[in-house]
Every structure is written in C-alpha cells, then in structure tokens.
Amino acid sequence: MKILIIEDEAKTGDYLRQGLSEAGFVTDLARNGGDGLHLALTTDYDLLVLDVMLPGLTGWQVLEALRAAGKDIPVIFLTARDEVEDRVHGLELGADDYLVKPFAFSELLARLRTLLRRGRAQVDNGVLRAADLELDLLRRRVQRAGRRIDLTAKEFALLELFMRRRGEVLPRSLIASQVWDMNFDSDTNVIEVAVRRLRAKVDEPFEVRLIRTIRGMGYVLEAPEA
Ligand code: CA
C-alpha cells in the first residue's frame, strides 16, 4: 500500500512518514501543495494524507484539483482547528475523513486502515451508515429508520467512534482516550453509563440491537451489510 503525505511542517511530516513506514506502508512525502499535487497526479497512491495549511497551493486547492482530474483516491485531511466550517468544507470538496491536530498516531492509523479496507463508500457525503442508522458528520445529526435521534456531544462522539470502528471490539481504555481524552480509571463507570444512555436512544426503541457488550473486553457495533 502506497501513501502520499503532503505536509509542510518538517517535524510532523517526518513523524508521519516514519510511523507509516514502520506500520508497513510505502510513503512519499511532499512539503508543499504544488509538489504534492504533481506527485498525486502522476503516481498511483492508495491514500493521501493532506495538510490543509500549506505554502503555495492549499490543501483545499490540491483536493479540488485532484477531484477535478478524476482522481478518486481516499483523502484524509489534517486540520489545525476544530472548526465546523473546516470539516464541512473538506468533506464537501470530496475528502473522506479528517483529523484535528494534534492527533494520536494510533488514531490516524486506525482511520486510514478503515478507509483502505472499505474504500470510499462508507463515508458517503459525510454520512456514516450502519444498517438503518445514519450519522451525519456535517450536520451533526443522527437518525435511525428515518427517525431523528437527539444525542449529547459525548454520545455523538461515542457513536461516531463505534460507527467508524464498526465490527471492532473497542476496549474501555480506547473509548476513554478517544471520547473523553482521559486515561482509563477503573473506579469510574462513566463509559458504562454513557453506553447505556446511547443504547437507550439508538438501540432500545428498535428491533435490531447494534451495540453489543463483549464481557471483559469492551463494546462493538455490529451491523449486517445492507
Ligand atoms: Ca501546515
């Protein structure tokens, strides 16, 4: 698998390149938008990791030019600010996913493995789907079987994690670090409580239960392929 990284910050670029190489990927690194676009247009890559703020061409311009040229490779963009407009803009331009800096390398790896495994169909116009459940990343909305479901910000983040990692058993420690940004403390039952509330909203009113408890391990969202 070959991955192109377009990132102008030397430290971040080298770190990404080294990490992805160690994870078994072949990588190229471009340090500005123009070089990156040239490489992306002339070389076959399986995935592009694209910084937004770049000298010369911005990440947005690179993405636009790629899609205009009919290059359909999966793109994860890296944004420095967790601004809704940034996310919306990137996904509207045809990116498949995004990460807000600073991010954990393990999270980048998980996201890109998911994209490589599933191709582009799973995040469709910013919407994640599992069975009849839909999570709209742009509008921050959730619905199941056509019924709107109101979630708190944490419940939304938790469901987003479950849907992105569909089929994977997620240990409580991982959920704690990804959704609460905290280390897992066995004295707290915050995750159990949140999962119970989430289930009461997205699972219990419906016939098919999607979120399962794997005793002693964690939770998994499972949905039959549509
Ligand atoms: Ca940058």
Coordinates of N, CA and C in Angstrom, one line a residue, residues 12 18 22 28 32 49 68 71 75 82 87 109 114 131 142 153 179 182 221:
T12 N 6.2 17.2 11.7 CA 5.0 16.4 11.6 C 5.2 15.5 10.4
Q18 N 7.7 8.3 9.1 CA 8.4 7.3 9.8 C 7.4 6.3 10.4
E22 N 7.0 2.4 9.4 CA 7.1 1.3 10.4 C 5.8 0.5 10.4
D28 N 5.5 8.5 0.3 CA 6.2 9.6 -0.3 C 5.7 10.8 0.5
N32 N 5.1 20.8 0.0 CA 4.2 21.9 -0.4 C 3.1 21.4 -1.3
V49 N -2.7 11.6 2.7 CA -2.8 12.3 4.0 C -2.5 13.8 3.7
A68 N -11.1 17.2 -9.6 CA -11.4 17.7 -11.0 C -10.7 16.9 -12.0
K71 N -9.3 12.0 -10.0 CA -8.5 11.1 -9.1 C -9.4 10.8 -7.9
V75 N -8.9 10.4 0.7 CA -8.1 11.5 1.3 C -8.5 11.8 2.7
D82 N -10.4 22.8 15.2 CA -11.6 22.0 15.2 C -12.8 22.9 14.9
R87 N -14.3 21.3 8.6 CA -14.7 20.0 8.4 C -15.7 19.9 7.2
L109 N -3.8 5.9 12.1 CA -3.6 4.5 11.6 C -4.9 3.8 11.5
T114 N -9.2 1.7 8.0 CA -10.6 1.6 7.8 C -10.9 2.1 6.3
A131 N -26.4 -0.4 9.1 CA -27.8 -0.8 9.0 C -28.7 0.4 8.7
V142 N -28.1 12.6 13.9 CA -28.3 11.1 13.9 C -29.7 10.8 13.6
A153 N -23.2 15.9 23.0 CA -22.0 15.9 22.2 C -21.1 14.6 22.5
V179 N -12.8 9.4 23.4 CA -14.0 10.2 23.5 C -13.9 11.2 24.7
M182 N -9.2 11.0 28.3 CA -8.7 10.7 29.7 C -8.1 9.3 29.7
L221 N -19.9 -2.3 17.7 CA -21.1 -2.1 16.9 C -21.0 -3.0 15.7

